[in-house]
């Protein structure tokens, strides 16, 4: 997929106005004027290594030209970024103005500690920039206690990847329910014993995110409305058992118990699986002939419906927030609205970066290089999607290890109920500690 030529990009960005709205107070009590003259302001922006970052860096000179501000970018690897935030934000630094962070991992921690400025009035008051255009799932992840604390910039949803040739040969339609998925996986494996009907992540922590779509679609949840563990519910038990059976029952191969997305994708890429449900942001790994032997046979579909309907995750992988202690919050908000405008989202979508705006998926120019089936699946999954793919807690990594235990047991054909009982108790104890 090719990015637009530099003149075209610059023309597109030059057309992006620094949008106006209302004067709003941040949680510090300081006023942020989105119409403020920021000529001469030096804006410190901290970003992670990502294709989104590389694209924005090329276009920042246009923002500087439009506003007269100077943007200083600090770009770090993901681990380095987390380390820097842990040190600097905890120390109350004012050396960061705009911060790119992971809402799934850090929103509760950062917002709970007061690191993020309240953007609610600014976001909701700007009709041209249009907060309502952001999909509900990602938008919910960048909110905290009814306040908008960041703007989602990079998203992903669960999509069902499937082999068109194998379904056609077996005379099967694309599954629209989990029951149909299980039946199709069984039928294809019976016809092709060397092909797994379904492949998926199996690693205890890695599998949690993709398993979440099965959990939500069966009516389950990680945490109930009272903040207690919900993984011991009948709905969650059904989802754990189904996920394990789906992977284990329709293959003759030895299952690698530590597969993350890369290992699971490799099985599909090598023509050894009929279905996999995983992140839509990874689709090029399936359609690139240099990586996939079945590139010309890959289809895309919305996540199949379970007992509670189709409820895949639809999450914000990265977002932009404003440091609460920044002295340049007016300039920071102008940068964020520029970087997340409809025009900019369309430009970045051409590069393959899936943003959070609903309108971009109706833009034929922005989505011209995307498979038509994938666009339709993204639209459906975007509407049905749930704004989380893991427990939203402070200590996310520890939570994933706990709730992932029954997944491993189910795939191995173990005692799922016993594994759920143990994990439910451990997760309940964890939630008490995490809330303290």
GROMACS .gro file of C-alpha atoms in nm:
model
  436
    1UNK     CA    1   0.000   0.000   0.000
    2UNK     CA    2   0.152   0.333  -0.105
    3UNK     CA    3   0.121   0.658   0.080
    4UNK     CA    4   0.020   0.966  -0.116
    5UNK     CA    5   0.294   1.172  -0.275
    6UNK     CA    6   0.447   1.442  -0.060
    7UNK     CA    7   0.281   1.731  -0.248
    8UNK     CA    8  -0.056   1.559  -0.213
    9UNK     CA    9   0.000   1.497   0.155
   10UNK     CA   10   0.105   1.853   0.220
   11UNK     CA   11  -0.195   1.983   0.031
   12UNK     CA   12  -0.423   1.763   0.237
   13UNK     CA   13  -0.268   1.875   0.563
   14UNK     CA   14  -0.264   2.241   0.465
   15UNK     CA   15  -0.639   2.211   0.425
   16UNK     CA   16  -0.676   2.097   0.783
   17UNK     CA   17  -0.784   2.396   0.988
   18UNK     CA   18  -0.684   2.440   1.347
   19UNK     CA   19  -1.035   2.394   1.469
   20UNK     CA   20  -1.221   2.620   1.705
   21UNK     CA   21  -1.446   2.544   1.997
   22UNK     CA   22  -1.531   2.675   2.340
   23UNK     CA   23  -1.310   2.794   2.621
   24UNK     CA   24  -1.290   2.512   2.871
   25UNK     CA   25  -1.127   2.450   3.206
   26UNK     CA   26  -0.900   2.154   3.267
   27UNK     CA   27  -0.896   1.966   3.591
   28UNK     CA   28  -0.612   2.190   3.707
   29UNK     CA   29  -0.848   2.484   3.687
   30UNK     CA   30  -0.636   2.647   3.413
   31UNK     CA   31  -0.817   2.765   3.099
   32UNK     CA   32  -0.738   2.612   2.762
   33UNK     CA   33  -0.814   2.836   2.466
   34UNK     CA   34  -0.826   2.631   2.149
   35UNK     CA   35  -0.818   2.958   1.952
   36UNK     CA   36  -0.508   3.083   2.130
   37UNK     CA   37  -0.223   3.228   1.925
   38UNK     CA   38   0.051   2.971   1.979
   39UNK     CA   39   0.307   3.135   1.749
   40UNK     CA   40   0.649   3.088   1.908
   41UNK     CA   41   0.535   2.813   2.147
   42UNK     CA   42   0.761   2.511   2.180
   43UNK     CA   43   0.543   2.202   2.211
   44UNK     CA   44   0.699   1.882   2.354
   45UNK     CA   45   0.535   1.572   2.207
   46UNK     CA   46   0.629   1.219   2.320
   47UNK     CA   47   0.548   0.940   2.073
   48UNK     CA   48   0.611   0.567   2.037
   49UNK     CA   49   0.782   0.392   1.745
   50UNK     CA   50   0.490   0.324   1.512
   51UNK     CA   51   0.388   0.376   1.148
   52UNK     CA   52   0.143   0.643   1.273
   53UNK     CA   53   0.432   0.830   1.430
   54UNK     CA   54   0.643   0.815   1.116
   55UNK     CA   55   0.358   0.957   0.909
   56UNK     CA   56   0.281   1.237   1.155
   57UNK     CA   57   0.646   1.337   1.177
   58UNK     CA   58   0.651   1.398   0.802
   59UNK     CA   59   0.348   1.623   0.828
   60UNK     CA   60   0.435   1.819   1.143
   61UNK     CA   61   0.610   2.096   0.941
   62UNK     CA   62   0.268   2.188   0.804
   63UNK     CA   63   0.127   2.220   1.157
   64UNK     CA   64   0.423   2.440   1.245
   65UNK     CA   65   0.367   2.652   0.935
   66UNK     CA   66  -0.004   2.693   1.009
   67UNK     CA   67   0.040   2.783   1.377
   68UNK     CA   68   0.391   2.921   1.416
   69UNK     CA   69   0.455   2.670   1.695
   70UNK     CA   70   0.768   2.457   1.715
   71UNK     CA   71   0.713   2.087   1.779
   72UNK     CA   72   0.985   1.887   1.950
   73UNK     CA   73   0.925   1.513   1.913
   74UNK     CA   74   1.067   1.253   2.149
   75UNK     CA   75   1.027   0.909   1.992
   76UNK     CA   76   1.086   0.594   2.196
   77UNK     CA   77   1.037   0.219   2.181
   78UNK     CA   78   0.734   0.095   2.373
   79UNK     CA   79   0.927  -0.025   2.679
   80UNK     CA   80   1.135   0.292   2.691
   81UNK     CA   81   0.820   0.502   2.664
   82UNK     CA   82   0.660   0.326   2.959
   83UNK     CA   83   0.977   0.364   3.168
   84UNK     CA   84   0.995   0.736   3.091
   85UNK     CA   85   0.631   0.793   3.179
   86UNK     CA   86   0.665   0.599   3.504
   87UNK     CA   87   0.953   0.821   3.612
   88UNK     CA   88   0.857   1.162   3.476
   89UNK     CA   89   0.482   1.163   3.529
   90UNK     CA   90   0.517   1.035   3.882
   91UNK     CA   91   0.758   1.322   3.947
   92UNK     CA   92   0.505   1.575   3.817
   93UNK     CA   93   0.708   1.679   3.514
   94UNK     CA   94   0.597   1.969   3.294
   95UNK     CA   95   0.847   1.867   3.024
   96UNK     CA   96   0.585   1.664   2.835
   97UNK     CA   97   0.289   1.838   2.672
   98UNK     CA   98   0.131   1.578   2.442
   99UNK     CA   99   0.170   1.211   2.532
  100UNK     CA  100   0.099   0.903   2.323
  101UNK     CA  101  -0.001   0.616   2.550
  102UNK     CA  102  -0.182   0.280   2.559
  103UNK     CA  103  -0.536   0.319   2.697
  104UNK     CA  104  -0.581  -0.056   2.751
  105UNK     CA  105  -0.273  -0.070   2.969
  106UNK     CA  106  -0.240   0.275   3.119
  107UNK     CA  107  -0.565   0.472   3.110
  108UNK     CA  108  -0.681   0.373   3.457
  109UNK     CA  109  -0.335   0.426   3.605
  110UNK     CA  110  -0.265   0.760   3.437
  111UNK     CA  111  -0.613   0.909   3.479
  112UNK     CA  112  -0.648   0.776   3.832
  113UNK     CA  113  -0.320   0.939   3.928
  114UNK     CA  114  -0.421   1.271   3.774
  115UNK     CA  115  -0.162   1.264   3.496
  116UNK     CA  116  -0.413   1.341   3.219
  117UNK     CA  117  -0.596   1.671   3.166
  118UNK     CA  118  -0.975   1.669   3.139
  119UNK     CA  119  -1.065   1.728   2.773
  120UNK     CA  120  -1.441   1.679   2.802
  121UNK     CA  121  -1.564   2.032   2.731
  122UNK     CA  122  -1.309   2.083   2.455
  123UNK     CA  123  -1.390   1.755   2.280
  124UNK     CA  124  -1.766   1.776   2.311
  125UNK     CA  125  -1.783   2.146   2.230
  126UNK     CA  126  -1.614   2.135   1.890
  127UNK     CA  127  -1.879   2.047   1.633
  128UNK     CA  128  -1.645   2.072   1.333
  129UNK     CA  129  -1.382   1.837   1.478
  130UNK     CA  130  -1.674   1.614   1.589
  131UNK     CA  131  -1.614   1.391   1.891
  132UNK     CA  132  -1.934   1.201   1.806
  133UNK     CA  133  -1.760   1.064   1.495
  134UNK     CA  134  -1.527   0.853   1.712
  135UNK     CA  135  -1.645   0.493   1.754
  136UNK     CA  136  -1.793   0.416   2.093
  137UNK     CA  137  -1.552   0.134   2.185
  138UNK     CA  138  -1.226   0.328   2.144
  139UNK     CA  139  -1.381   0.647   2.280
  140UNK     CA  140  -1.490   0.468   2.598
  141UNK     CA  141  -1.132   0.358   2.656
  142UNK     CA  142  -1.005   0.716   2.657
  143UNK     CA  143  -1.258   0.822   2.918
  144UNK     CA  144  -1.232   0.793   3.295
  145UNK     CA  145  -1.510   0.854   3.546
  146UNK     CA  146  -1.723   1.031   3.284
  147UNK     CA  147  -1.439   1.256   3.169
  148UNK     CA  148  -1.269   1.243   2.829
  149UNK     CA  149  -0.897   1.228   2.901
  150UNK     CA  150  -0.752   1.145   2.558
  151UNK     CA  151  -0.833   1.097   2.190
  152UNK     CA  152  -0.792   0.752   2.030
  153UNK     CA  153  -0.565   0.744   1.725
  154UNK     CA  154  -0.501   0.375   1.645
  155UNK     CA  155  -0.763   0.103   1.676
  156UNK     CA  156  -0.826  -0.262   1.608
  157UNK     CA  157  -1.119  -0.502   1.615
  158UNK     CA  158  -1.158  -0.881   1.607
  159UNK     CA  159  -1.214  -1.001   1.251
  160UNK     CA  160  -1.272  -1.356   1.128
  161UNK     CA  161  -1.011  -1.457   0.871
  162UNK     CA  162  -1.111  -1.754   0.659
  163UNK     CA  163  -1.002  -1.959   0.357
  164UNK     CA  164  -1.234  -1.888   0.065
  165UNK     CA  165  -1.121  -2.195  -0.130
  166UNK     CA  166  -1.179  -2.439   0.156
  167UNK     CA  167  -1.528  -2.308   0.227
  168UNK     CA  168  -1.622  -2.317  -0.142
  169UNK     CA  169  -1.491  -2.672  -0.181
  170UNK     CA  170  -1.696  -2.788   0.118
  171UNK     CA  171  -2.005  -2.601  -0.002
  172UNK     CA  172  -2.014  -2.390   0.314
  173UNK     CA  173  -2.126  -2.034   0.375
  174UNK     CA  174  -1.920  -1.795   0.584
  175UNK     CA  175  -2.011  -1.861   0.951
  176UNK     CA  176  -2.228  -1.597   1.113
  177UNK     CA  177  -2.261  -1.773   1.452
  178UNK     CA  178  -2.015  -1.951   1.677
  179UNK     CA  179  -2.208  -2.274   1.629
  180UNK     CA  180  -2.167  -2.240   1.253
  181UNK     CA  181  -1.797  -2.166   1.297
  182UNK     CA  182  -1.751  -2.483   1.501
  183UNK     CA  183  -1.942  -2.691   1.243
  184UNK     CA  184  -1.747  -2.544   0.950
  185UNK     CA  185  -1.414  -2.601   1.125
  186UNK     CA  186  -1.512  -2.964   1.186
  187UNK     CA  187  -1.626  -3.020   0.827
  188UNK     CA  188  -1.313  -2.875   0.671
  189UNK     CA  189  -1.082  -3.068   0.902
  190UNK     CA  190  -1.266  -3.389   0.819
  191UNK     CA  191  -1.211  -3.327   0.446
  192UNK     CA  192  -0.850  -3.215   0.500
  193UNK     CA  193  -0.698  -3.395   0.802
  194UNK     CA  194  -0.375  -3.198   0.766
  195UNK     CA  195  -0.562  -2.866   0.800
  196UNK     CA  196  -0.673  -2.734   1.138
  197UNK     CA  197  -1.033  -2.622   1.129
  198UNK     CA  198  -0.949  -2.330   1.359
  199UNK     CA  199  -0.625  -2.188   1.493
  200UNK     CA  200  -0.591  -1.924   1.762
  201UNK     CA  201  -0.362  -1.783   2.026
  202UNK     CA  202  -0.286  -2.031   2.302
  203UNK     CA  203  -0.041  -1.853   2.531
  204UNK     CA  204  -0.189  -1.781   2.873
  205UNK     CA  205  -0.155  -1.403   2.849
  206UNK     CA  206  -0.151  -1.367   2.470
  207UNK     CA  207  -0.482  -1.549   2.423
  208UNK     CA  208  -0.676  -1.323   2.661
  209UNK     CA  209  -0.733  -1.044   2.409
  210UNK     CA  210  -0.870  -1.267   2.134
  211UNK     CA  211  -1.064  -1.486   2.376
  212UNK     CA  212  -1.245  -1.173   2.493
  213UNK     CA  213  -1.460  -1.172   2.177
  214UNK     CA  214  -1.584  -1.522   2.262
  215UNK     CA  215  -1.640  -1.418   2.624
  216UNK     CA  216  -1.843  -1.107   2.540
  217UNK     CA  217  -2.040  -1.282   2.264
  218UNK     CA  218  -2.152  -1.547   2.512
  219UNK     CA  219  -2.270  -1.275   2.751
  220UNK     CA  220  -1.971  -1.295   2.983
  221UNK     CA  221  -1.744  -1.027   3.127
  222UNK     CA  222  -1.415  -0.998   3.313
  223UNK     CA  223  -1.548  -0.783   3.597
  224UNK     CA  224  -1.909  -0.737   3.712
  225UNK     CA  225  -2.085  -0.409   3.792
  226UNK     CA  226  -1.975  -0.430   4.154
  227UNK     CA  227  -1.610  -0.456   4.060
  228UNK     CA  228  -1.587  -0.826   4.141
  229UNK     CA  229  -1.463  -1.115   3.930
  230UNK     CA  230  -1.716  -1.228   3.667
  231UNK     CA  231  -1.515  -1.511   3.514
  232UNK     CA  232  -1.689  -1.771   3.729
  233UNK     CA  233  -2.024  -1.706   3.562
  234UNK     CA  234  -2.198  -1.969   3.351
  235UNK     CA  235  -2.149  -1.749   3.045
  236UNK     CA  236  -1.774  -1.723   3.102
  237UNK     CA  237  -1.742  -2.097   3.166
  238UNK     CA  238  -1.921  -2.165   2.837
  239UNK     CA  239  -1.686  -1.932   2.651
  240UNK     CA  240  -1.372  -2.085   2.803
  241UNK     CA  241  -1.487  -2.436   2.713
  242UNK     CA  242  -1.593  -2.338   2.362
  243UNK     CA  243  -1.263  -2.165   2.282
  244UNK     CA  244  -1.061  -2.461   2.401
  245UNK     CA  245  -1.275  -2.713   2.213
  246UNK     CA  246  -1.266  -2.507   1.893
  247UNK     CA  247  -0.887  -2.517   1.882
  248UNK     CA  248  -0.832  -2.869   2.018
  249UNK     CA  249  -1.111  -3.070   1.852
  250UNK     CA  250  -1.045  -2.984   1.490
  251UNK     CA  251  -0.679  -3.064   1.442
  252UNK     CA  252  -0.448  -3.364   1.446
  253UNK     CA  253  -0.139  -3.152   1.503
  254UNK     CA  254   0.030  -3.108   1.839
  255UNK     CA  255  -0.086  -2.772   1.970
  256UNK     CA  256   0.184  -2.527   2.069
  257UNK     CA  257   0.075  -2.404   2.414
  258UNK     CA  258   0.264  -2.075   2.387
  259UNK     CA  259   0.134  -1.927   2.062
  260UNK     CA  260   0.093  -1.553   2.034
  261UNK     CA  261  -0.043  -1.387   1.720
  262UNK     CA  262   0.273  -1.440   1.514
  263UNK     CA  263   0.285  -1.816   1.569
  264UNK     CA  264  -0.089  -1.861   1.517
  265UNK     CA  265  -0.081  -1.650   1.201
  266UNK     CA  266   0.208  -1.857   1.067
  267UNK     CA  267  -0.009  -2.170   1.078
  268UNK     CA  268  -0.276  -1.997   0.869
  269UNK     CA  269  -0.020  -1.835   0.636
  270UNK     CA  270   0.127  -2.176   0.560
  271UNK     CA  271  -0.213  -2.309   0.452
  272UNK     CA  272  -0.259  -2.524   0.761
  273UNK     CA  273  -0.577  -2.368   0.903
  274UNK     CA  274  -0.921  -2.271   0.775
  275UNK     CA  275  -1.018  -2.002   1.031
  276UNK     CA  276  -0.863  -1.763   1.279
  277UNK     CA  277  -1.021  -1.469   1.463
  278UNK     CA  278  -0.768  -1.198   1.540
  279UNK     CA  279  -0.693  -0.829   1.505
  280UNK     CA  280  -0.795  -0.662   1.178
  281UNK     CA  281  -0.488  -0.436   1.203
  282UNK     CA  282  -0.274  -0.740   1.117
  283UNK     CA  283  -0.452  -0.818   0.791
  284UNK     CA  284  -0.155  -0.745   0.563
  285UNK     CA  285   0.024  -1.041   0.717
  286UNK     CA  286  -0.240  -1.259   0.554
  287UNK     CA  287  -0.269  -1.083   0.218
  288UNK     CA  288   0.100  -1.024   0.144
  289UNK     CA  289   0.221  -1.302  -0.093
  290UNK     CA  290   0.573  -1.271   0.047
  291UNK     CA  291   0.441  -1.376   0.389
  292UNK     CA  292   0.137  -1.590   0.311
  293UNK     CA  293   0.109  -1.890   0.079
  294UNK     CA  294  -0.270  -1.844   0.074
  295UNK     CA  295  -0.274  -1.468   0.023
  296UNK     CA  296  -0.516  -1.484  -0.271
  297UNK     CA  297  -0.763  -1.704  -0.079
  298UNK     CA  298  -0.806  -1.500   0.241
  299UNK     CA  299  -1.153  -1.373   0.325
  300UNK     CA  300  -1.272  -1.145   0.604
  301UNK     CA  301  -1.596  -1.150   0.801
  302UNK     CA  302  -1.749  -0.993   1.112
  303UNK     CA  303  -1.701  -1.189   1.432
  304UNK     CA  304  -1.966  -1.465   1.458
  305UNK     CA  305  -2.251  -1.424   1.705
  306UNK     CA  306  -2.271  -1.620   2.027
  307UNK     CA  307  -2.559  -1.647   2.274
  308UNK     CA  308  -2.545  -1.272   2.337
  309UNK     CA  309  -2.487  -1.171   1.974
  310UNK     CA  310  -2.168  -1.064   1.800
  311UNK     CA  311  -1.956  -0.869   2.047
  312UNK     CA  312  -1.595  -0.850   1.932
  313UNK     CA  313  -1.359  -0.606   2.092
  314UNK     CA  314  -1.318  -0.264   1.932
  315UNK     CA  315  -1.035  -0.093   2.111
  316UNK     CA  316  -0.793   0.197   2.099
  317UNK     CA  317  -0.440   0.062   2.093
  318UNK     CA  318  -0.290   0.412   2.124
  319UNK     CA  319  -0.422   0.756   2.212
  320UNK     CA  320  -0.307   1.115   2.257
  321UNK     CA  321  -0.351   1.288   2.590
  322UNK     CA  322  -0.234   1.613   2.747
  323UNK     CA  323  -0.011   1.610   3.052
  324UNK     CA  324  -0.203   1.771   3.339
  325UNK     CA  325   0.104   1.968   3.447
  326UNK     CA  326   0.183   2.101   3.099
  327UNK     CA  327   0.200   2.479   3.067
  328UNK     CA  328   0.121   2.454   2.695
  329UNK     CA  329  -0.222   2.293   2.706
  330UNK     CA  330  -0.376   2.527   2.447
  331UNK     CA  331  -0.105   2.437   2.196
  332UNK     CA  332  -0.130   2.071   2.292
  333UNK     CA  333  -0.505   2.063   2.220
  334UNK     CA  334  -0.452   2.234   1.885
  335UNK     CA  335  -0.195   1.968   1.795
  336UNK     CA  336  -0.428   1.685   1.896
  337UNK     CA  337  -0.724   1.819   1.699
  338UNK     CA  338  -0.498   1.862   1.396
  339UNK     CA  339  -0.355   1.511   1.427
  340UNK     CA  340  -0.698   1.350   1.477
  341UNK     CA  341  -0.907   1.553   1.234
  342UNK     CA  342  -1.122   1.382   0.972
  343UNK     CA  343  -0.879   1.489   0.701
  344UNK     CA  344  -0.575   1.355   0.882
  345UNK     CA  345  -0.750   1.031   0.976
  346UNK     CA  346  -0.829   0.977   0.608
  347UNK     CA  347  -0.466   1.038   0.509
  348UNK     CA  348  -0.337   0.793   0.770
  349UNK     CA  349  -0.597   0.533   0.674
  350UNK     CA  350  -0.442   0.529   0.326
  351UNK     CA  351  -0.122   0.417   0.494
  352UNK     CA  352  -0.297   0.128   0.664
  353UNK     CA  353  -0.339   0.287   1.007
  354UNK     CA  354  -0.692   0.210   1.125
  355UNK     CA  355  -0.820   0.512   1.314
  356UNK     CA  356  -1.118   0.553   1.543
  357UNK     CA  357  -1.345   0.768   1.327
  358UNK     CA  358  -1.657   0.605   1.182
  359UNK     CA  359  -1.672   0.840   0.883
  360UNK     CA  360  -1.342   0.723   0.736
  361UNK     CA  361  -1.491   0.383   0.649
  362UNK     CA  362  -1.738   0.559   0.420
  363UNK     CA  363  -1.452   0.738   0.242
  364UNK     CA  364  -1.383   0.542  -0.076
  365UNK     CA  365  -1.060   0.730  -0.144
  366UNK     CA  366  -0.918   0.664   0.203
  367UNK     CA  367  -1.007   0.293   0.193
  368UNK     CA  368  -0.933   0.224  -0.174
  369UNK     CA  369  -0.650  -0.019  -0.098
  370UNK     CA  370  -0.841  -0.218   0.166
  371UNK     CA  371  -1.015  -0.545   0.073
  372UNK     CA  372  -1.388  -0.476   0.033
  373UNK     CA  373  -1.480  -0.760   0.269
  374UNK     CA  374  -1.250  -0.620   0.534
  375UNK     CA  375  -1.407  -0.275   0.513
  376UNK     CA  376  -1.753  -0.423   0.566
  377UNK     CA  377  -1.630  -0.636   0.856
  378UNK     CA  378  -1.469  -0.332   1.018
  379UNK     CA  379  -1.795  -0.138   0.991
  380UNK     CA  380  -1.999  -0.417   1.152
  381UNK     CA  381  -1.741  -0.494   1.420
  382UNK     CA  382  -1.704  -0.122   1.488
  383UNK     CA  383  -2.075  -0.090   1.562
  384UNK     CA  384  -2.098  -0.407   1.771
  385UNK     CA  385  -1.759  -0.382   1.936
  386UNK     CA  386  -1.686  -0.370   2.308
  387UNK     CA  387  -1.429  -0.116   2.428
  388UNK     CA  388  -1.197  -0.362   2.599
  389UNK     CA  389  -1.012  -0.683   2.525
  390UNK     CA  390  -0.865  -0.747   2.871
  391UNK     CA  391  -0.953  -0.655   3.230
  392UNK     CA  392  -0.929  -0.277   3.271
  393UNK     CA  393  -0.724  -0.263   3.588
  394UNK     CA  394  -0.403  -0.096   3.704
  395UNK     CA  395  -0.191  -0.412   3.700
  396UNK     CA  396  -0.298  -0.539   3.357
  397UNK     CA  397  -0.018  -0.790   3.300
  398UNK     CA  398  -0.090  -0.970   3.628
  399UNK     CA  399  -0.462  -0.979   3.554
  400UNK     CA  400  -0.405  -1.136   3.213
  401UNK     CA  401  -0.197  -1.413   3.365
  402UNK     CA  402  -0.479  -1.500   3.605
  403UNK     CA  403  -0.777  -1.491   3.368
  404UNK     CA  404  -0.574  -1.670   3.101
  405UNK     CA  405  -0.525  -1.985   3.310
  406UNK     CA  406  -0.863  -2.142   3.218
  407UNK     CA  407  -0.789  -2.079   2.848
  408UNK     CA  408  -0.479  -2.296   2.870
  409UNK     CA  409  -0.668  -2.565   3.061
  410UNK     CA  410  -0.951  -2.567   2.807
  411UNK     CA  411  -0.717  -2.597   2.508
  412UNK     CA  412  -0.533  -2.882   2.678
  413UNK     CA  413  -0.859  -3.066   2.743
  414UNK     CA  414  -0.828  -3.029   3.119
  415UNK     CA  415  -1.089  -2.971   3.387
  416UNK     CA  416  -1.224  -2.634   3.278
  417UNK     CA  417  -1.456  -2.587   3.575
  418UNK     CA  418  -1.176  -2.651   3.823
  419UNK     CA  419  -0.949  -2.409   3.638
  420UNK     CA  420  -1.222  -2.144   3.631
  421UNK     CA  421  -1.293  -2.190   4.003
  422UNK     CA  422  -0.928  -2.136   4.088
  423UNK     CA  423  -0.888  -1.841   3.854
  424UNK     CA  424  -1.212  -1.682   3.975
  425UNK     CA  425  -1.092  -1.686   4.334
  426UNK     CA  426  -0.745  -1.560   4.240
  427UNK     CA  427  -0.890  -1.284   4.023
  428UNK     CA  428  -1.134  -1.181   4.294
  429UNK     CA  429  -0.847  -1.147   4.543
  430UNK     CA  430  -0.643  -0.959   4.284
  431UNK     CA  431  -0.921  -0.707   4.221
  432UNK     CA  432  -0.938  -0.622   4.593
  433UNK     CA  433  -0.564  -0.553   4.596
  434UNK     CA  434  -0.570  -0.367   4.263
  435UNK     CA  435  -0.836  -0.129   4.392
  436UNK     CA  436  -0.636  -0.035   4.701
   0.00000   0.00000   0.00000
